[in-house]
mmCIF file of C-alpha atoms and ligand atoms in Angstrom:
data_model
loop_
_atom_site.group_PDB
_atom_site.id
_atom_site.type_symbol
_atom_site.label_atom_id
_atom_site.label_comp_id
_atom_site.label_asym_id
_atom_site.label_seq_id
_atom_site.Cartn_x
_atom_site.Cartn_y
_atom_site.Cartn_z
ATOM 1 C CA MET A 7 -0.433 9.462 -27.107
ATOM 2 C CA VAL A 8 0.216 9.484 -23.474
ATOM 3 C CA ASN A 9 -2.808 7.446 -21.663
ATOM 4 C CA PHE A 10 -3.198 7.719 -17.998
ATOM 5 C CA SER A 11 -6.899 6.273 -18.359
ATOM 6 C CA LEU A 12 -7.952 3.153 -16.774
ATOM 7 C CA GLU A 13 -11.235 2.980 -18.556
ATOM 8 C CA GLY A 14 -12.380 -0.408 -18.897
ATOM 9 C CA LYS A 15 -9.790 -2.063 -16.334
ATOM 10 C CA ILE A 16 -10.690 -3.748 -12.984
ATOM 11 C CA ALA A 17 -8.597 -2.895 -9.842
ATOM 12 C CA LEU A 18 -8.275 -4.922 -6.770
ATOM 13 C CA VAL A 19 -7.121 -2.675 -3.801
ATOM 14 C CA THR A 20 -6.367 -4.851 -0.522
ATOM 15 C CA GLY A 21 -7.329 -3.276 2.959
ATOM 16 C CA ALA A 22 -8.974 -0.275 0.909
ATOM 17 C CA SER A 23 -11.943 0.404 3.289
ATOM 18 C CA TYR A 24 -10.231 3.741 4.491
ATOM 19 C CA GLY A 25 -6.745 5.166 4.846
ATOM 20 C CA ILE A 26 -4.246 5.088 1.838
ATOM 21 C CA GLY A 27 -5.813 2.240 0.167
ATOM 22 C CA PHE A 28 -9.039 3.852 -0.385
ATOM 23 C CA SER A 29 -7.617 7.246 -1.615
ATOM 24 C CA ILE A 30 -5.695 5.137 -4.241
ATOM 25 C CA ALA A 31 -8.904 3.246 -5.196
ATOM 26 C CA THR A 32 -10.993 6.467 -5.596
ATOM 27 C CA GLY A 33 -8.286 7.885 -7.588
ATOM 28 C CA PHE A 34 -8.544 4.673 -10.114
ATOM 29 C CA ALA A 35 -12.162 4.953 -10.129
ATOM 30 C CA LYS A 36 -11.887 8.669 -11.363
ATOM 31 C CA ALA A 37 -9.668 7.676 -13.921
ATOM 32 C CA GLY A 38 -12.435 5.053 -14.906
ATOM 33 C CA ALA A 39 -11.446 1.469 -13.189
ATOM 34 C CA THR A 40 -13.963 -0.554 -11.575
ATOM 35 C CA ILE A 41 -13.014 -1.059 -7.969
ATOM 36 C CA VAL A 42 -12.598 -4.331 -6.064
ATOM 37 C CA PHE A 43 -11.370 -4.252 -2.477
ATOM 38 C CA ASN A 44 -11.164 -6.340 0.466
ATOM 39 C CA ASP A 45 -10.755 -6.168 4.234
ATOM 40 C CA ILE A 46 -10.941 -8.292 7.290
ATOM 41 C CA LYS A 47 -14.093 -7.850 8.659
ATOM 42 C CA GLN A 48 -17.529 -7.622 7.265
ATOM 43 C CA GLU A 49 -18.187 -4.329 9.105
ATOM 44 C CA LEU A 50 -15.345 -2.427 7.712
ATOM 45 C CA VAL A 51 -16.290 -3.893 4.103
ATOM 46 C CA ASP A 52 -19.862 -2.454 4.724
ATOM 47 C CA LYS A 53 -18.238 0.841 5.910
ATOM 48 C CA GLY A 54 -15.774 1.042 3.015
ATOM 49 C CA VAL A 55 -18.468 0.250 0.200
ATOM 50 C CA ALA A 56 -20.580 3.051 1.870
ATOM 51 C CA ALA A 57 -17.685 5.380 1.848
ATOM 52 C CA TYR A 58 -17.216 4.756 -1.748
ATOM 53 C CA ALA A 59 -20.672 5.307 -2.746
ATOM 54 C CA ALA A 60 -20.800 8.714 -0.749
ATOM 55 C CA GLU A 61 -17.887 9.324 -3.561
ATOM 56 C CA GLY A 62 -20.543 8.273 -6.375
ATOM 57 C CA ILE A 63 -18.157 4.825 -6.853
ATOM 58 C CA LYS A 64 -19.797 1.327 -6.839
ATOM 59 C CA ALA A 65 -17.240 -0.429 -5.382
ATOM 60 C CA HIS A 66 -17.098 -4.571 -4.928
ATOM 61 C CA GLY A 67 -16.154 -5.534 -1.388
ATOM 62 C CA TYR A 68 -14.988 -8.881 -0.030
ATOM 63 C CA VAL A 69 -14.148 -9.960 3.426
ATOM 64 C CA CYS A 70 -10.277 -11.716 3.095
ATOM 65 C CA ASP A 71 -7.566 -11.673 5.547
ATOM 66 C CA VAL A 72 -4.344 -11.465 2.910
ATOM 67 C CA THR A 73 -2.737 -13.862 5.098
ATOM 68 C CA ASP A 74 -5.067 -16.803 4.118
ATOM 69 C CA GLU A 75 -3.863 -18.397 0.721
ATOM 70 C CA ALA A 76 -6.701 -20.439 0.684
ATOM 71 C CA GLY A 77 -9.353 -17.547 1.436
ATOM 72 C CA VAL A 78 -7.336 -15.328 -1.077
ATOM 73 C CA ASN A 79 -7.662 -18.032 -4.003
ATOM 74 C CA THR A 80 -11.364 -18.459 -3.269
ATOM 75 C CA MET A 81 -11.766 -14.586 -3.274
ATOM 76 C CA VAL A 82 -9.581 -13.964 -6.713
ATOM 77 C CA ALA A 83 -11.763 -16.535 -8.199
ATOM 78 C CA GLN A 84 -14.962 -15.143 -6.866
ATOM 79 C CA ILE A 85 -13.764 -11.724 -8.187
ATOM 80 C CA GLU A 86 -12.922 -13.148 -11.572
ATOM 81 C CA LYS A 87 -16.543 -14.766 -12.150
ATOM 82 C CA GLU A 88 -18.386 -11.550 -10.175
ATOM 83 C CA VAL A 89 -16.565 -8.689 -11.916
ATOM 84 C CA GLY A 90 -14.042 -9.728 -14.268
ATOM 85 C CA VAL A 91 -9.986 -10.609 -14.545
ATOM 86 C CA ILE A 92 -8.073 -8.059 -12.055
ATOM 87 C CA ASP A 93 -6.010 -6.163 -14.509
ATOM 88 C CA ILE A 94 -4.430 -3.969 -11.538
ATOM 89 C CA LEU A 95 -3.440 -5.178 -7.836
ATOM 90 C CA VAL A 96 -2.501 -2.978 -4.986
ATOM 91 C CA ASN A 97 -0.618 -4.770 -2.130
ATOM 92 C CA ASN A 98 -1.908 -2.017 0.301
ATOM 93 C CA ALA A 99 -2.965 -4.010 3.317
ATOM 94 C CA GLY A 100 -0.355 -3.893 6.292
ATOM 95 C CA ILE A 101 0.332 -3.244 9.697
ATOM 96 C CA ILE A 102 3.077 -1.909 11.910
ATOM 97 C CA LYS A 103 3.897 -2.604 15.682
ATOM 98 C CA ARG A 104 6.076 -0.217 17.604
ATOM 99 C CA ILE A 105 7.935 -2.098 19.870
ATOM 100 C CA PRO A 106 11.522 -1.975 20.547
ATOM 101 C CA MET A 107 13.470 -5.053 19.499
ATOM 102 C CA ILE A 108 14.745 -6.760 22.333
ATOM 103 C CA GLU A 109 11.272 -6.170 23.731
ATOM 104 C CA MET A 110 9.307 -7.713 20.760
ATOM 105 C CA SER A 111 8.051 -11.654 20.773
ATOM 106 C CA ALA A 112 8.869 -13.756 17.739
ATOM 107 C CA ALA A 113 4.951 -13.620 17.528
ATOM 108 C CA ASP A 114 4.968 -10.347 16.927
ATOM 109 C CA PHE A 115 7.611 -9.943 14.568
ATOM 110 C CA ARG A 116 6.280 -12.892 12.222
ATOM 111 C CA GLN A 117 2.483 -11.375 12.477
ATOM 112 C CA VAL A 118 3.974 -7.957 10.799
ATOM 113 C CA ILE A 119 6.113 -10.051 8.337
ATOM 114 C CA ASP A 120 2.843 -12.211 7.483
ATOM 115 C CA ILE A 121 0.630 -9.289 6.818
ATOM 116 C CA ASP A 122 3.090 -6.911 5.176
ATOM 117 C CA LEU A 123 5.419 -9.516 3.060
ATOM 118 C CA ASN A 124 3.664 -12.839 2.899
ATOM 119 C CA GLY A 125 0.314 -11.086 2.099
ATOM 120 C CA PRO A 126 1.852 -9.486 -1.105
ATOM 121 C CA PHE A 127 3.183 -12.586 -2.126
ATOM 122 C CA ILE A 128 0.131 -14.610 -1.516
ATOM 123 C CA VAL A 129 -2.185 -11.816 -3.121
ATOM 124 C CA SER A 130 0.333 -11.657 -6.490
ATOM 125 C CA LYS A 131 0.494 -15.313 -6.792
ATOM 126 C CA ALA A 132 -3.147 -15.697 -7.057
ATOM 127 C CA VAL A 133 -3.961 -12.612 -9.454
ATOM 128 C CA LEU A 134 -0.549 -13.574 -11.807
ATOM 129 C CA PRO A 135 -1.915 -16.704 -13.801
ATOM 130 C CA SER A 136 -4.731 -14.663 -15.452
ATOM 131 C CA MET A 137 -2.867 -11.514 -15.870
ATOM 132 C CA ILE A 138 -0.171 -13.932 -17.883
ATOM 133 C CA LYS A 139 -3.060 -15.363 -19.883
ATOM 134 C CA LYS A 140 -4.466 -12.009 -20.535
ATOM 135 C CA GLY A 141 -1.090 -10.761 -21.720
ATOM 136 C CA HIS A 142 -0.976 -7.718 -19.293
ATOM 137 C CA GLY A 143 -0.767 -6.960 -15.942
ATOM 138 C CA LYS A 144 0.165 -4.015 -13.360
ATOM 139 C CA ILE A 145 0.966 -4.714 -9.392
ATOM 140 C CA ILE A 146 1.951 -2.280 -7.260
ATOM 141 C CA ASN A 147 3.336 -2.756 -3.663
ATOM 142 C CA ILE A 148 2.929 -0.275 -0.828
ATOM 143 C CA CYS A 149 6.519 0.204 0.345
ATOM 144 C CA SER A 150 7.304 2.693 3.057
ATOM 145 C CA MET A 151 10.142 4.990 4.140
ATOM 146 C CA MET A 152 11.145 1.790 5.757
ATOM 147 C CA SER A 153 12.046 0.043 2.623
ATOM 148 C CA GLU A 154 15.273 2.382 2.744
ATOM 149 C CA LEU A 155 15.648 3.597 6.177
ATOM 150 C CA GLY A 156 15.250 2.196 9.751
ATOM 151 C CA ARG A 157 14.317 3.702 13.121
ATOM 152 C CA GLU A 158 13.655 2.531 16.779
ATOM 153 C CA THR A 159 10.803 0.197 17.347
ATOM 154 C CA VAL A 160 9.954 -0.646 13.786
ATOM 155 C CA SER A 161 12.187 -3.580 13.175
ATOM 156 C CA ALA A 162 9.741 -6.109 11.795
ATOM 157 C CA TYR A 163 8.013 -3.445 9.626
ATOM 158 C CA ALA A 164 11.108 -2.363 8.154
ATOM 159 C CA ALA A 165 12.428 -5.846 7.500
ATOM 160 C CA ALA A 166 8.891 -6.444 5.776
ATOM 161 C CA LYS A 167 8.870 -3.285 3.709
ATOM 162 C CA GLY A 168 12.759 -3.862 2.774
ATOM 163 C CA GLY A 169 11.477 -7.287 1.560
ATOM 164 C CA LEU A 170 8.917 -5.662 -0.173
ATOM 165 C CA LYS A 171 11.009 -3.638 -2.363
ATOM 166 C CA MET A 172 12.917 -7.069 -3.282
ATOM 167 C CA LEU A 173 9.624 -8.698 -3.985
ATOM 168 C CA THR A 174 8.988 -5.874 -6.321
ATOM 169 C CA ARG A 175 11.916 -6.061 -8.239
ATOM 170 C CA ASN A 176 11.886 -10.104 -8.203
ATOM 171 C CA ILE A 177 8.209 -10.249 -9.697
ATOM 172 C CA ALA A 178 9.276 -7.192 -12.363
ATOM 173 C CA SER A 179 12.276 -9.510 -13.182
ATOM 174 C CA GLU A 180 10.419 -12.924 -13.653
ATOM 175 C CA TYR A 181 7.274 -11.397 -14.931
ATOM 176 C CA GLY A 182 8.126 -8.585 -17.289
ATOM 177 C CA GLU A 183 8.396 -10.703 -20.286
ATOM 178 C CA TYR A 184 4.389 -11.269 -19.950
ATOM 179 C CA ASN A 185 3.952 -7.374 -20.079
ATOM 180 C CA ILE A 186 3.473 -7.471 -16.477
ATOM 181 C CA GLN A 187 4.808 -4.318 -14.567
ATOM 182 C CA CYS A 188 5.312 -4.473 -10.953
ATOM 183 C CA ASN A 189 6.337 -1.347 -9.075
ATOM 184 C CA GLY A 190 6.313 -0.093 -5.570
ATOM 185 C CA ILE A 191 5.035 2.987 -3.716
ATOM 186 C CA GLY A 192 6.737 4.409 -0.980
ATOM 187 C CA PRO A 193 4.945 6.588 0.847
ATOM 188 C CA GLY A 194 6.430 9.236 3.363
ATOM 189 C CA TYR A 195 4.631 10.337 6.436
ATOM 190 C CA ILE A 196 1.009 10.406 5.610
ATOM 191 C CA ALA A 197 -1.682 11.345 8.028
ATOM 192 C CA THR A 198 -4.097 7.874 8.510
ATOM 193 C CA PRO A 199 -5.230 6.109 11.462
ATOM 194 C CA GLN A 200 -1.917 3.984 11.319
ATOM 195 C CA THR A 201 0.319 7.177 12.021
ATOM 196 C CA ALA A 202 -2.143 8.786 14.518
ATOM 197 C CA PRO A 203 -0.465 8.052 17.376
ATOM 198 C CA LEU A 204 2.487 9.851 15.935
ATOM 199 C CA ARG A 205 0.480 12.865 15.962
ATOM 200 C CA GLU A 206 -1.545 12.940 19.436
ATOM 201 C CA VAL A 207 -1.653 16.391 20.826
ATOM 202 C CA GLN A 208 -0.030 16.349 24.234
ATOM 203 C CA ALA A 209 -1.572 17.181 27.196
ATOM 204 C CA ASP A 210 -0.060 20.517 27.430
ATOM 205 C CA GLY A 211 -1.717 21.313 23.993
ATOM 206 C CA SER A 212 1.948 20.962 22.115
ATOM 207 C CA ARG A 213 2.605 18.880 19.192
ATOM 208 C CA HIS A 214 3.677 15.100 19.479
ATOM 209 C CA PRO A 215 7.630 15.167 19.677
ATOM 210 C CA PHE A 216 7.612 12.896 16.572
ATOM 211 C CA ASP A 217 4.965 15.221 14.645
ATOM 212 C CA SER A 218 7.295 18.041 14.817
ATOM 213 C CA PHE A 219 10.136 15.690 13.920
ATOM 214 C CA ILE A 220 8.611 14.818 10.935
ATOM 215 C CA ILE A 221 7.803 18.180 9.830
ATOM 216 C CA ALA A 222 11.251 19.413 10.207
ATOM 217 C CA LYS A 223 12.543 16.057 8.636
ATOM 218 C CA THR A 224 10.438 16.644 5.185
ATOM 219 C CA PRO A 225 11.204 19.460 2.840
ATOM 220 C CA ALA A 226 7.338 20.027 2.200
ATOM 221 C CA ALA A 227 7.277 21.050 6.118
ATOM 222 C CA ARG A 228 4.116 18.628 6.507
ATOM 223 C CA TRP A 229 2.689 15.400 6.507
ATOM 224 C CA GLY A 230 1.254 13.720 3.205
ATOM 225 C CA THR A 231 -2.414 13.056 2.933
ATOM 226 C CA PRO A 232 -3.905 10.005 1.231
ATOM 227 C CA GLU A 233 -4.633 12.123 -1.257
ATOM 228 C CA ASP A 234 -1.291 12.789 -2.275
ATOM 229 C CA LEU A 235 -0.547 8.963 -3.256
ATOM 230 C CA MET A 236 -3.610 8.912 -6.099
ATOM 231 C CA GLY A 237 -1.642 10.649 -9.106
ATOM 232 C CA PRO A 238 1.676 8.503 -8.543
ATOM 233 C CA ALA A 239 -0.887 5.307 -8.256
ATOM 234 C CA VAL A 240 -2.862 6.068 -11.343
ATOM 235 C CA PHE A 241 0.504 6.752 -13.169
ATOM 236 C CA LEU A 242 1.831 3.084 -12.147
ATOM 237 C CA ALA A 243 -1.694 1.385 -13.030
ATOM 238 C CA SER A 244 -1.985 3.059 -16.304
ATOM 239 C CA ASP A 245 -0.538 2.602 -19.911
ATOM 240 C CA ALA A 246 1.741 5.559 -19.212
ATOM 241 C CA SER A 247 4.472 3.564 -17.401
ATOM 242 C CA ASN A 248 4.247 0.440 -19.290
ATOM 243 C CA PHE A 249 8.216 0.670 -19.599
ATOM 244 C CA VAL A 250 8.525 1.396 -15.946
ATOM 245 C CA ASN A 251 9.353 -2.079 -13.945
ATOM 246 C CA GLY A 252 10.621 -2.917 -10.767
ATOM 247 C CA HIS A 253 10.782 0.703 -9.713
ATOM 248 C CA VAL A 254 10.037 2.268 -5.993
ATOM 249 C CA LEU A 255 8.286 5.971 -6.704
ATOM 250 C CA TYR A 256 8.668 7.479 -3.501
ATOM 251 C CA VAL A 257 5.930 9.968 -2.572
ATOM 252 C CA ASP A 258 7.646 11.487 0.410
ATOM 253 C CA GLY A 259 7.719 15.320 0.562
ATOM 254 C CA GLY A 260 11.375 14.865 -0.433
ATOM 255 C CA ILE A 261 12.154 13.140 2.924
ATOM 256 C CA LEU A 262 14.754 10.820 1.224
ATOM 257 C CA ALA A 263 16.422 13.558 -0.400
ATOM 258 C CA TYR A 264 16.958 15.647 2.696
ATOM 259 C CA ILE A 265 20.071 15.356 5.214
ATOM 260 C CA GLY A 266 17.855 17.078 7.724
ATOM 261 C CA LYS A 267 17.942 20.762 9.492
ATOM 262 C CA GLN A 268 20.741 21.853 11.353
ATOM 263 C CA PRO A 269 20.245 22.147 14.947
ATOM 264 C CA LYS A 270 19.607 25.911 16.452
HETATM 265 P P1 NAP B 22 -4.458 1.725 7.794
HETATM 266 O O1 NAP B 22 -5.137 3.177 8.094
HETATM 267 O O2 NAP B 22 -3.816 1.027 9.103
HETATM 268 O O3 NAP B 22 -5.105 1.002 6.881
HETATM 269 C C1 NAP B 22 -4.723 -0.452 6.408
HETATM 270 C C2 NAP B 22 -5.756 -1.181 6.349
HETATM 271 O O4 NAP B 22 -5.361 -2.975 5.943
HETATM 272 C C3 NAP B 22 -6.877 -1.491 7.330
HETATM 273 O O5 NAP B 22 -8.115 -1.208 6.562
HETATM 274 C C4 NAP B 22 -6.836 -2.946 7.713
HETATM 275 O O6 NAP B 22 -7.757 -3.358 8.188
HETATM 276 C C5 NAP B 22 -6.241 -3.481 6.610
HETATM 277 N N1 NAP B 22 -5.521 -4.585 6.966
HETATM 278 C C6 NAP B 22 -4.619 -5.008 7.904
HETATM 279 N N2 NAP B 22 -4.528 -6.428 7.900
HETATM 280 C C7 NAP B 22 -5.241 -7.095 7.051
HETATM 281 C C8 NAP B 22 -5.037 -8.234 6.787
HETATM 282 N N3 NAP B 22 -4.448 -9.311 7.335
HETATM 283 N N4 NAP B 22 -5.822 -8.570 5.532
HETATM 284 C C9 NAP B 22 -6.469 -7.636 4.710
HETATM 285 N N5 NAP B 22 -6.751 -6.429 5.418
HETATM 286 C C10 NAP B 22 -5.398 -5.842 6.348
HETATM 287 O O7 NAP B 22 -2.947 2.186 7.170
HETATM 288 P P2 NAP B 22 -2.503 3.157 5.945
HETATM 289 O O8 NAP B 22 -1.928 4.228 6.864
HETATM 290 O O9 NAP B 22 -3.755 3.669 5.271
HETATM 291 O O10 NAP B 22 -1.384 2.192 5.247
HETATM 292 C C11 NAP B 22 -1.953 1.623 4.265
HETATM 293 C C12 NAP B 22 -0.387 0.762 3.612
HETATM 294 O O11 NAP B 22 0.180 1.746 3.490
HETATM 295 C C13 NAP B 22 0.197 -0.273 4.301
HETATM 296 O O12 NAP B 22 0.903 -1.538 4.063
HETATM 297 C C14 NAP B 22 0.964 0.692 5.636
HETATM 298 O O13 NAP B 22 2.399 0.036 6.095
HETATM 299 C C15 NAP B 22 1.771 1.793 4.358
HETATM 300 N N6 NAP B 22 2.494 3.061 4.417
HETATM 301 C C16 NAP B 22 1.763 3.785 5.357
HETATM 302 C C17 NAP B 22 2.132 4.945 5.635
HETATM 303 C C18 NAP B 22 1.514 5.877 6.379
HETATM 304 O O14 NAP B 22 2.445 7.111 6.803
HETATM 305 N N7 NAP B 22 0.518 5.907 6.814
HETATM 306 C C19 NAP B 22 3.477 5.454 5.179
HETATM 307 C C20 NAP B 22 4.192 4.359 4.309
HETATM 308 C C21 NAP B 22 3.559 3.378 4.090
HETATM 309 P P3 NAP B 22 -8.343 -3.164 9.958
HETATM 310 O O15 NAP B 22 -8.687 -1.794 10.066
HETATM 311 O O16 NAP B 22 -9.228 -4.271 10.237
HETATM 312 O O17 NAP B 22 -6.967 -3.450 10.642
HETATM 313 C C1 GCO B 23 6.594 4.906 11.858
HETATM 314 C C2 GCO B 23 5.597 4.909 10.612
HETATM 315 C C3 GCO B 23 6.357 4.675 9.584
HETATM 316 C C4 GCO B 23 5.077 4.749 8.507
HETATM 317 C C5 GCO B 23 5.509 4.917 7.139
HETATM 318 C C6 GCO B 23 6.671 5.518 6.388
HETATM 319 O O1 GCO B 23 6.419 4.620 13.066
HETATM 320 O O2 GCO B 23 8.035 5.171 11.652
HETATM 321 O O3 GCO B 23 4.509 4.235 11.218
HETATM 322 O O4 GCO B 23 6.855 3.558 9.383
HETATM 323 O O5 GCO B 23 3.923 4.604 8.627
HETATM 324 O O6 GCO B 23 5.576 3.391 6.650
HETATM 325 O O7 GCO B 23 6.760 5.491 5.165
#
């Protein structure tokens, strides 16, 4: 019997007050899971709790920075006490800095690596011992097109997301024998606040050149929506994917399959 249900499961989605994390958590709740999320500021957590409530979801929100190891350990212990042992972790919190590499400071580079790569390491490390004890667990790392491809201005982000793909494979390799599956989701270009600057309407009312570029580069001929990630995330969080491990599922409207349009 194929089982996509998340009934009785507890899911922690990091950085999920809005955007991709919010949609993934909402998909999980609709499949039966209890939702826990964190964000760096109290006001964002409050906004997140209210946004989940508007969807009919009672979410448990915590203030925590994923780069703060002691803070993450405290949060995970608190979640275990107040909600229960985490069955599903989604490492979603992330940032991007779009700066040409030769102009980027090492401090900026380090900050992106810290949040986008060290963060998933720290949070995964905190939840794994209880997953091992419980005899099952699902970790989903939110990767990127930049886990496979490069482009101008995103050197730190590409390095972090490429690293996250390999961290995914390594967690799968190291903890697969404990019935823990660690997989990635590689979203294509998704319309969220993170990509809003790339879609800004120009002064003359025309589309941002990057916006037109992405439409032409995507066989689906559109930007993705956070909701496009719900089904793939539920699959990777459920028993339906129990023999899928160390895989990155690209949800990109076909970008990685496509050589691109011939210029007119
Ligand atoms: P977003 O709209 O910017 O949301 C990211 C969330 O992470 C925000 O709530 C943010 O809080 C939080 N966050 C940032 N730093 C954090 C930290 N140190 N600790 C805890 N939370 C933190 O981004 P999104 O577009 O939904 O992206 C979510 C994930 O998908 C990211 O990992 C991103 O790289 C990845 N992704 C996005 C796309 C896309 O096209 N949008 C494509 C592929 C992958 P603040 O608001 O306080 O910063
Ligand atoms: C960029 C974008 C991307 C996307 C995404 C693609 O500037 O190229 O922000 O990196 O957010 O990660 O999958």
